[in-house]
Short mmCIF file of C-alpha atoms in Angstrom, two decimals:
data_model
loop_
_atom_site.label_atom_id
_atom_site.label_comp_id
_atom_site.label_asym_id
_atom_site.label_seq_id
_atom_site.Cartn_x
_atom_site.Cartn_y
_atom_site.Cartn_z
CA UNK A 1 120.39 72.31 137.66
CA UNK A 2 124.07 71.98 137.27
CA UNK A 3 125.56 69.63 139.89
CA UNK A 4 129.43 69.13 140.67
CA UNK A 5 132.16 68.02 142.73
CA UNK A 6 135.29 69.65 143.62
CA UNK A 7 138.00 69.87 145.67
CA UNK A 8 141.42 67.68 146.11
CA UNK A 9 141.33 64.39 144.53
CA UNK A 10 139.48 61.74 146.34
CA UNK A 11 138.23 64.91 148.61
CA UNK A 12 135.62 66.05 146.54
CA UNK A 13 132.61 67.82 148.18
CA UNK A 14 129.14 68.12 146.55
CA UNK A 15 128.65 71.77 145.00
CA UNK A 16 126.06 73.41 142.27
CA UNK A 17 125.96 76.08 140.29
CA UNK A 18 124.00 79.17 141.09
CA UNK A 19 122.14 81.83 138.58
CA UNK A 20 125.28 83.32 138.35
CA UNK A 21 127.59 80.65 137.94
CA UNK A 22 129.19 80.74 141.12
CA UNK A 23 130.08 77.51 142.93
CA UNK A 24 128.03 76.70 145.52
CA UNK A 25 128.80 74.28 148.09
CA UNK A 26 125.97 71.74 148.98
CA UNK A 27 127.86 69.96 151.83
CA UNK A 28 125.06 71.58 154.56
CA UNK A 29 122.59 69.55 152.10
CA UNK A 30 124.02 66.22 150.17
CA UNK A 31 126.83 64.20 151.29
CA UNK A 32 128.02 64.06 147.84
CA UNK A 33 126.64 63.66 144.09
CA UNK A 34 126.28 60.45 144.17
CA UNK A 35 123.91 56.64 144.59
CA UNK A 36 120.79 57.95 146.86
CA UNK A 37 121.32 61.74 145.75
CA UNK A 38 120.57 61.23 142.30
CA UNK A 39 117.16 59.46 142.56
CA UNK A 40 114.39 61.55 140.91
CA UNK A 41 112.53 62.41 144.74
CA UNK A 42 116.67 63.77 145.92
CA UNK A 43 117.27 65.86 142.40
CA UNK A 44 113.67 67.67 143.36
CA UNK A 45 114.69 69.01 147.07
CA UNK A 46 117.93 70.05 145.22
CA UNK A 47 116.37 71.79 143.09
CA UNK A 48 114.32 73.63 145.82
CA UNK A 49 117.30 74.58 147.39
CA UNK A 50 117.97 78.16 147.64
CA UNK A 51 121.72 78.25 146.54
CA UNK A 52 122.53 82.26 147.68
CA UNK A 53 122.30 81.27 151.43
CA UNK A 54 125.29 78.62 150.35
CA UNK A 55 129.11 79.31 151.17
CA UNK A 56 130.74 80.74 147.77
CA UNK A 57 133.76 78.31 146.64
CA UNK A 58 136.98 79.64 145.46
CA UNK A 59 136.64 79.91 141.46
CA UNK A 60 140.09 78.33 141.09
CA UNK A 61 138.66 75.43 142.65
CA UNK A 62 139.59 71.79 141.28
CA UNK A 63 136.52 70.79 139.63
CA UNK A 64 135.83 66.83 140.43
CA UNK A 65 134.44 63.99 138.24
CA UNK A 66 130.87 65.46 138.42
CA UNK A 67 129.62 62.03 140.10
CA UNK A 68 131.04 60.05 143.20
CA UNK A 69 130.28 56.22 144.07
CA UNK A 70 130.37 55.04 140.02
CA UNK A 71 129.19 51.60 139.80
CA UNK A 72 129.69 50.84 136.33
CA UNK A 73 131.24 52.94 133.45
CA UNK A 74 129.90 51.36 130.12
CA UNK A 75 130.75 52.35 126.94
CA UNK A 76 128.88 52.47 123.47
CA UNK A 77 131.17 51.59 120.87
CA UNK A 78 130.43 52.83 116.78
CA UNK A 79 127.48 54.48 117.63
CA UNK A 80 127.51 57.29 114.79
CA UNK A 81 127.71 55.73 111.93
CA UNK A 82 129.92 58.28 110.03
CA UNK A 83 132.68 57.13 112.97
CA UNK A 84 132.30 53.48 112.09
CA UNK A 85 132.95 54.69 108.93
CA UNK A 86 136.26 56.46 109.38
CA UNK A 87 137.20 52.85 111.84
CA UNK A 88 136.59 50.99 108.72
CA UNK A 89 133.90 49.27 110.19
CA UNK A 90 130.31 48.25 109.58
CA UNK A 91 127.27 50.40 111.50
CA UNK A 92 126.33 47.99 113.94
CA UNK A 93 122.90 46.34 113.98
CA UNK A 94 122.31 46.63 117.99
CA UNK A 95 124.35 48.42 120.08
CA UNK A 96 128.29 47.69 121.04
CA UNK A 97 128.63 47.49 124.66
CA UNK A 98 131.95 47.47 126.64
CA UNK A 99 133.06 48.33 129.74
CA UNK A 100 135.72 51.07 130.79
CA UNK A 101 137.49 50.44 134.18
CA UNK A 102 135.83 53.10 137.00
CA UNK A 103 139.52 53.59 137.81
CA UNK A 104 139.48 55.56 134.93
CA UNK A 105 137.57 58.57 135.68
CA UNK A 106 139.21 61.92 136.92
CA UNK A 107 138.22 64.96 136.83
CA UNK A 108 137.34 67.27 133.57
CA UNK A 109 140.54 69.26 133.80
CA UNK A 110 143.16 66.94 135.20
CA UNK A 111 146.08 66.05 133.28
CA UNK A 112 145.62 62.86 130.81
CA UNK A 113 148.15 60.34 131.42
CA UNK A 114 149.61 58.51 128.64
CA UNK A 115 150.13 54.87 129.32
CA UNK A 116 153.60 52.94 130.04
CA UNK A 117 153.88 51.56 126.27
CA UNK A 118 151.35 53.74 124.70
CA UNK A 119 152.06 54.34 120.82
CA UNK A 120 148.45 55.52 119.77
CA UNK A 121 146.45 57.15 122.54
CA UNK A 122 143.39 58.95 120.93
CA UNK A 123 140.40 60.68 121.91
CA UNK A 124 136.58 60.71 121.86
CA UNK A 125 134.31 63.57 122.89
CA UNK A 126 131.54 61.67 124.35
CA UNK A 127 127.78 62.59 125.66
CA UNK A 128 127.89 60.96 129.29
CA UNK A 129 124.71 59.36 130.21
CA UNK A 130 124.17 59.30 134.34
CA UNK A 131 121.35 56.97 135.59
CA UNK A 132 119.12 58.21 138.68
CA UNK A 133 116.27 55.82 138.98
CA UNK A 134 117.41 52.03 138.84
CA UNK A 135 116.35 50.37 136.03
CA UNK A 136 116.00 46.76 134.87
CA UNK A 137 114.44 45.73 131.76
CA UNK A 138 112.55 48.97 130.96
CA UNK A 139 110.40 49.83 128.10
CA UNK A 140 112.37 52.74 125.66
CA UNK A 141 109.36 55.02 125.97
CA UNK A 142 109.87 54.96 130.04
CA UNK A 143 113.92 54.94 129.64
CA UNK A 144 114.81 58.77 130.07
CA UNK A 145 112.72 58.56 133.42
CA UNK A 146 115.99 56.69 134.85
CA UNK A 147 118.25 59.43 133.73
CA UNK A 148 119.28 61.38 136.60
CA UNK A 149 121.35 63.60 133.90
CA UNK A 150 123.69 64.59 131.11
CA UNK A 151 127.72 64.95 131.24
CA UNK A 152 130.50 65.83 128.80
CA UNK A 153 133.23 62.75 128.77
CA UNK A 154 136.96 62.16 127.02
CA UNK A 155 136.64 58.32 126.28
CA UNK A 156 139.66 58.29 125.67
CA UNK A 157 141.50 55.60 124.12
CA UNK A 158 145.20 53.34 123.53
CA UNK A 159 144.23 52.10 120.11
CA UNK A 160 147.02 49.82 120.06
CA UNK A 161 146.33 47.87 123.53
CA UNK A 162 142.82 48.12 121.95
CA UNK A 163 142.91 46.63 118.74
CA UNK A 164 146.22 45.08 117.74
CA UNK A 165 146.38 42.72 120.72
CA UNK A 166 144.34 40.04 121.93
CA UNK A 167 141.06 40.12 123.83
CA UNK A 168 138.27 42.94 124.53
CA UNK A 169 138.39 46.04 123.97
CA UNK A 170 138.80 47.28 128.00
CA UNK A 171 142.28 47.73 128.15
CA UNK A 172 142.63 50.09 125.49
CA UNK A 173 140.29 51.96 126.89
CA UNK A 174 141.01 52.04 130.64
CA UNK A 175 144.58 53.43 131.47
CA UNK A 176 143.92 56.06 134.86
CA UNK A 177 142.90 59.15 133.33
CA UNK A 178 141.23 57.59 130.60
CA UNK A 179 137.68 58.73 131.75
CA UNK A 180 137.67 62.82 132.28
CA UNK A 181 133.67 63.42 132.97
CA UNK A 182 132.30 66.61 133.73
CA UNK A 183 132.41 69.46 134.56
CA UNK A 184 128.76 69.10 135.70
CA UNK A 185 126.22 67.29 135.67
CA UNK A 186 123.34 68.82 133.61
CA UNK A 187 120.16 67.44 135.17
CA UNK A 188 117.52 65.72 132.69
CA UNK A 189 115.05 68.69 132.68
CA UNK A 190 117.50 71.25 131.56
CA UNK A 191 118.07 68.95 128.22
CA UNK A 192 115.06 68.16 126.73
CA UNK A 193 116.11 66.31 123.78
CA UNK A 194 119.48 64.63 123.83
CA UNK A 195 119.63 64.06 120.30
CA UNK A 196 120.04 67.35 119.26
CA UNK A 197 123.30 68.33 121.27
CA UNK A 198 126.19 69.91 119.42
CA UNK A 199 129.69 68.19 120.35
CA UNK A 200 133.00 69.15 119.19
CA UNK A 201 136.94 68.73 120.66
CA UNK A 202 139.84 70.26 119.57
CA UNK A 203 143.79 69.27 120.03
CA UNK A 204 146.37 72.39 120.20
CA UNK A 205 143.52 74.48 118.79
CA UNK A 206 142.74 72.44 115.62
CA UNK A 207 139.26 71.53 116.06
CA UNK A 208 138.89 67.37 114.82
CA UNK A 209 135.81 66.91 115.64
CA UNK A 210 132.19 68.68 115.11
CA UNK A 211 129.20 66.95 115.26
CA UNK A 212 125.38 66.43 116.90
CA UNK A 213 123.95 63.66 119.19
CA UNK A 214 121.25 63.67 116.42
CA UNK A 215 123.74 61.73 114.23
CA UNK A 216 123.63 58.74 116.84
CA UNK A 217 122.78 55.21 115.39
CA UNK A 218 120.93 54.43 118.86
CA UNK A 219 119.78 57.45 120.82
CA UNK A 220 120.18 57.62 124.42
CA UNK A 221 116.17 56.50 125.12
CA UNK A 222 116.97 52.73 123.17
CA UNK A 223 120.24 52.69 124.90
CA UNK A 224 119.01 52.76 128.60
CA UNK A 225 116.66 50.07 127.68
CA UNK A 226 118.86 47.94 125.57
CA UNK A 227 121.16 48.14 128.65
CA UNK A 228 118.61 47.34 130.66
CA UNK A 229 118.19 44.12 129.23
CA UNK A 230 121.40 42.83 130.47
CA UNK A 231 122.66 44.35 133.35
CA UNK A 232 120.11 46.22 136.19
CA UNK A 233 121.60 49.97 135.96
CA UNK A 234 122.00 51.51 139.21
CA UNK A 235 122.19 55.42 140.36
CA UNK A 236 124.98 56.58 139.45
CA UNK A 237 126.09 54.30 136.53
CA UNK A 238 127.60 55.84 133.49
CA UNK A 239 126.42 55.50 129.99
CA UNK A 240 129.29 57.23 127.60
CA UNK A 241 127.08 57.40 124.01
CA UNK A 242 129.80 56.92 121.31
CA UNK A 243 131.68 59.64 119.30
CA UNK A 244 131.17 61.20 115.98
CA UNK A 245 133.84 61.08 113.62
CA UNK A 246 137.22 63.25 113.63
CA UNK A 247 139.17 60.58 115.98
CA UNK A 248 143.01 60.71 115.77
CA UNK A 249 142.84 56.84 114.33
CA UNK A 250 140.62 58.30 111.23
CA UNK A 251 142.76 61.10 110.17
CA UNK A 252 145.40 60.26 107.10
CA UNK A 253 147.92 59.89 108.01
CA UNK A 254 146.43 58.99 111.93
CA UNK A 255 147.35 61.78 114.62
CA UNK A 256 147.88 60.60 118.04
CA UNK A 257 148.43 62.40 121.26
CA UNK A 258 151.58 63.05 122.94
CA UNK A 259 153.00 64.73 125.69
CA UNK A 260 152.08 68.90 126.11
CA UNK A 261 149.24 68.42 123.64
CA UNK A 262 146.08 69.85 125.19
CA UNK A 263 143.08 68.86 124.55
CA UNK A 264 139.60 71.07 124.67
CA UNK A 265 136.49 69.96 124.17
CA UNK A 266 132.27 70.17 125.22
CA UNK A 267 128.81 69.36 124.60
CA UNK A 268 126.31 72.50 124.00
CA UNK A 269 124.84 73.19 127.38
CA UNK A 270 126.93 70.60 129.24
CA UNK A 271 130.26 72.95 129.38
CA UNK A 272 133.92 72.56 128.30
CA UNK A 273 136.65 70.40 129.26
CA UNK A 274 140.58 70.74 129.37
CA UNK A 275 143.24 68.26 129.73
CA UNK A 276 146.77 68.62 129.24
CA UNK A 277 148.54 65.59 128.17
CA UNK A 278 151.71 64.33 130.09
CA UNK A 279 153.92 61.69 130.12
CA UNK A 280 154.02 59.13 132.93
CA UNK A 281 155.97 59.42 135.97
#
C-alpha cells in the first residue's frame, strides 16, 4: 500500500493510492499517517480498506512529507562504502549515527532552501526507513517486524557548516528544507528485500548518482537493531540509510547546488522526487 499526505503545509490530510494511482483521501478512516496509524494491527484495516468508495483528490495536489508526528529523524552516515570512499574516509566498523533536526522535513516537491551563509549545499538520495512497531533492543532477525515502511529522502546537506566548523555533524545537515521525504510511504510488504533497491538523483538532468541498497555496509535489518540499542524507536521515527556515491562534495572539481538548480531523484518502487532550489528570502 502506498500511503501519503497532502494538502497545504502544516494542513496535510491522510490519503493513499488506489489501483489506479489516483489519490485517495483517507480522512473518513485515519486522522493522519502518523504514531498509532502506523502500528502493524492499523496498516492491516488500511489495507482492507476499499479505496474506490473514497473522495478522488485533485492530481495537482501538494503532496506532504509522507509521515506526520516525526519523533526522531536519524541519520546513517558512510554507509556505502564506495561513498566513504569518494569523502576520503574510512568504511566504518559499526554504524555512524546522527541526528537531523525534524524541522527539516518538507514535502517531496517543495522548494529546497539554501541556507543564510551556505557555500556548499549538497545532496544525498537516501532510502527512508519508517518504524511502525516500537522497538527497544531487538534481535536483527525480528528488526524488519518494526518497519511500518519504506520512503525516498533528499538528506540533504551544508558541507561547510558540516565539516569545516566545530562540533557534530547536525547543523550541516538540518537547515528547513533539508529533509524532503516522500512521496509515499511504501508499506513493508510491498518491498520484500530492501537491499536490492535501485537509487539514483540527478541535478539539471545530469544524473550523479546510480546505485543499489545492496551496496549498503549495514542493511536496514542490523540498523533497526543497532539503533535499538541506544535509543527505544517509536512509530513514526525515521531511519534515512546513507547514500551511495556521486555526492556534489566527491566530484573533481566538487559541484554544489545553487539557486534554479533542480533536483530529481527516486528509489525503484518508492517513486520520484523534485525540488527546485531557491535562494532564501
Amino acid at each position: 500500500m502506498k500511503l501519503l499526505r497532502y494538502g497545504l503545509l502544516g494542513h496535510e490530510k491522510p490519503g493513499a493510492l488506489d489501483a489506479n494511482g489516483h489519490i485517495r483521501d483517507l480522512s473518513q478512516v485515519v486522522p493522519d499517517i502518523a504514531k498509532e496509524v502506523l502500528l502493524p494491527q492499523s496498516i492491516e484495516r488500511l489495507k482492507k480498506t476499499n479505496l474506490t468508495t473514497l473522495p478522488r483528490v485533485d492530481e495537482k495536489v501538494r503532496i506532504g512529507p509522507c509521515v506526520g508526528h516525526v519523533g526522531k529523524f536519524i541519520c546513517v552516515g558512510l554507509n556505502y562504502a564506495d561513498h566513504a570512499a569518494e569523502a576520503g574516509a574510512a568504511v566504518p566498523s559499526e554504524p555512524v549515527l546522527f541526528m537531523k533536526a525534524i524541522s527539516a522535513i518538507c514535502g517531496p516537491n517543495d522548494d529546497v532552501i539554501i541556507p543564510r551563509g551556505s557555500e556548499k549545499t549538497d545532496w544525498e538520495v537516501e532510502l527512508g526507513v519508517i518504524i511502525g512497531k516500537p522497538a527497544k533492543y531487538v534481535e536483527e532477525k525480528d528488526a524488519l517486524s518494526h518497519v511500518a515502511g519504506y520512503c525516498v529522502i533528499n538528506d540533504l546537506s551544508e558541507r561547510r557548516f558540516q565539516l569545516e566548523g566545530t562540533g557534530q555533524w547536525v547543523k550541516g545537515k538540518s537547515a528547513d528544507t533539508f529533509g524532503p521525504i516522500g512521496p509515499w510511504l511504501v508499506t513493508r510488504d510491498e518491498v520484500p528485500d530492501p537491499q536490492n533497491l535501485r537509487l539514483w538523483l540527478e541535478v539539471n538532468g545530469h544524473r550523479y548518482q546510480d546505485g543499489s541498497t545492496a551496496t549498503m555496509v549495514f542493511g536496514v535489518a542490523h540498523l533497526v537493531s543497532y539503533i535499538s540499542r541506544f535509543m527505544s524507536l517509536q512509530s513514526g521515527d525515521i531511519i534515512s540509510t546513507g547514500t551511495p556515491p556521486g555526492v556534489g562534495l566527491g566530484q573533481k572539481p566538487p559541484v554544489y547546488l545553487h539557486s534554479g538548480n533542480r533536483i530529481r531523484l527516486g528509489i525503484e518502487g518508492l517513486g520520484e522526487q523534485n525540488q527546485n532550489i531557491v535562494d532564501p528570502g
